[in-house]
Amino acid sequence: MNPAARRMLTLAALAGAVAVMTGAFGAHALKASLTPDLLVVWQTAVQYHFWHALALGLIGVLMLHRPDSRALRTAGWLMMLGLLLFSGSLYALSLTGVRGLGAVTPLGGLAFIGGWLMLAWAVWRR
């Protein structure tokens, strides 16, 4: 397996595992301690986390077939950046209540959009 695809698939698997853990943590440990609106924020973070972990897996599988695709590598790293900024800022906002962290969330959203657009470009260019 080529190293770039292995790295992306490993990141996808780890991101999926962390998404399960954060989902369970929110459903069990945080349910009683977060306000309903912050619990919704946590759940939004988990939902985007899951979907983009799956997207990383898709990109990793595509990289098995196109190991030299710079567009696929870029798409994967943008998805990873989006996960960290978008879901990470929402997790932190939920735990701390610091609303200013919400200012980071749109940057993660832009990274997600860029990742999806790069994925489209990589597939279209085939």
Coordinates of C-alpha atoms in Angstrom, one line a residue:
M1 CA 0.0 0.0 0.0
N2 CA 1.3 3.4 -0.8
P3 CA 2.3 5.6 2.2
A4 CA -0.1 8.4 1.4
A5 CA -3.1 6.2 1.2
R6 CA -2.0 4.3 4.3
R7 CA -1.7 7.5 6.2
M8 CA -5.1 8.8 5.1
L9 CA -6.8 5.5 5.8
T10 CA -5.2 5.4 9.3
L11 CA -6.3 9.0 10.0
A12 CA -9.8 8.0 8.8
A13 CA -10.0 5.0 11.1
L14 CA -8.7 7.1 14.1
A15 CA -11.1 9.9 13.3
G16 CA -13.9 7.4 13.2
A17 CA -12.9 5.9 16.6
V18 CA -12.7 9.4 18.2
A19 CA -16.1 10.2 16.8
V20 CA -17.6 7.2 18.4
M21 CA -15.9 8.1 21.7
T22 CA -17.0 11.7 21.7
G23 CA -20.5 10.6 20.7
A24 CA -20.7 8.2 23.6
F25 CA -19.1 10.7 26.0
G26 CA -21.7 13.3 25.1
A27 CA -24.6 10.9 25.3
H28 CA -23.5 9.5 28.7
A29 CA -21.1 11.7 30.6
L30 CA -22.2 15.1 29.4
K31 CA -25.9 14.6 29.1
A32 CA -26.5 15.6 32.7
S33 CA -24.0 18.4 32.9
L34 CA -24.5 20.4 29.6
T35 CA -27.4 22.7 29.0
P36 CA -29.7 21.5 26.2
D37 CA -28.3 24.1 23.7
L38 CA -24.7 23.1 24.4
L39 CA -25.6 19.4 24.1
V40 CA -27.0 20.2 20.6
V41 CA -23.7 21.9 19.8
W42 CA -21.8 18.8 20.9
Q43 CA -24.0 16.6 18.8
T44 CA -23.4 18.8 15.8
A45 CA -19.7 18.4 16.3
V46 CA -20.0 14.6 16.5
Q47 CA -22.2 14.5 13.4
Y48 CA -19.8 16.4 11.3
H49 CA -16.9 14.5 12.8
F50 CA -18.5 11.2 11.7
W51 CA -19.3 12.3 8.1
H52 CA -15.9 13.7 7.5
A53 CA -14.1 10.6 9.0
L54 CA -16.0 8.7 6.3
A55 CA -14.9 11.2 3.7
L56 CA -11.3 10.7 4.8
G57 CA -11.8 7.0 4.3
L58 CA -13.2 7.5 0.8
I59 CA -10.2 9.7 -0.1
G60 CA -7.8 7.1 1.3
V61 CA -9.4 4.4 -0.9
L62 CA -9.3 6.7 -3.9
M63 CA -5.6 7.3 -3.2
L64 CA -5.0 3.5 -3.5
H65 CA -6.0 3.9 -7.2
R66 CA -4.4 7.3 -7.8
P67 CA -1.3 7.4 -5.5
D68 CA 0.2 10.4 -7.1
S69 CA -2.9 12.7 -7.0
R70 CA -2.0 15.9 -5.3
A71 CA -5.6 16.9 -5.4
L72 CA -6.6 13.9 -3.3
R73 CA -3.9 14.5 -0.8
T74 CA -5.0 18.2 -0.5
A75 CA -8.6 17.1 -0.1
G76 CA -7.7 14.8 2.7
W77 CA -5.6 17.4 4.6
L78 CA -8.4 20.0 4.2
M79 CA -10.9 17.5 5.6
M80 CA -8.6 16.8 8.5
L81 CA -8.1 20.5 9.1
G82 CA -11.9 21.0 9.0
L83 CA -12.3 18.2 11.5
L84 CA -9.9 19.9 13.9
L85 CA -11.2 23.4 13.5
F86 CA -15.0 22.8 13.0
S87 CA -15.6 19.9 15.4
G88 CA -12.8 20.8 17.7
S89 CA -14.1 24.3 18.2
L90 CA -17.6 23.0 18.8
Y91 CA -16.4 20.4 21.3
A92 CA -14.4 23.1 23.1
L93 CA -17.3 25.6 23.1
S94 CA -19.6 22.9 24.6
L95 CA -17.2 22.1 27.4
T96 CA -16.2 25.6 28.3
G97 CA -19.2 27.7 27.3
V98 CA -16.8 30.2 25.8
R99 CA -18.8 31.6 22.8
G100 CA -15.8 33.2 21.2
L101 CA -14.6 29.7 20.2
G102 CA -17.5 29.7 17.7
A103 CA -15.5 32.2 15.6
V104 CA -13.2 29.4 14.7
T105 CA -16.0 27.1 13.5
P106 CA -16.6 28.8 10.1
L107 CA -12.9 28.3 9.3
G108 CA -13.4 24.6 9.7
G109 CA -16.5 24.8 7.6
L110 CA -14.4 26.5 4.8
A111 CA -11.8 23.8 5.1
F112 CA -14.5 21.1 4.7
I113 CA -15.9 22.9 1.6
G114 CA -12.4 23.2 0.2
G115 CA -11.9 19.5 0.9
W116 CA -15.1 18.5 -0.9
L117 CA -14.3 20.8 -3.9
M118 CA -10.7 19.3 -4.1
L119 CA -12.2 15.8 -4.0
A120 CA -14.6 16.8 -6.9
W121 CA -11.7 18.2 -8.8
A122 CA -9.6 15.1 -8.3
V123 CA -12.4 12.8 -9.5
W124 CA -13.3 15.1 -12.4
R125 CA -9.7 15.3 -13.7
R126 CA -9.3 11.6 -13.8

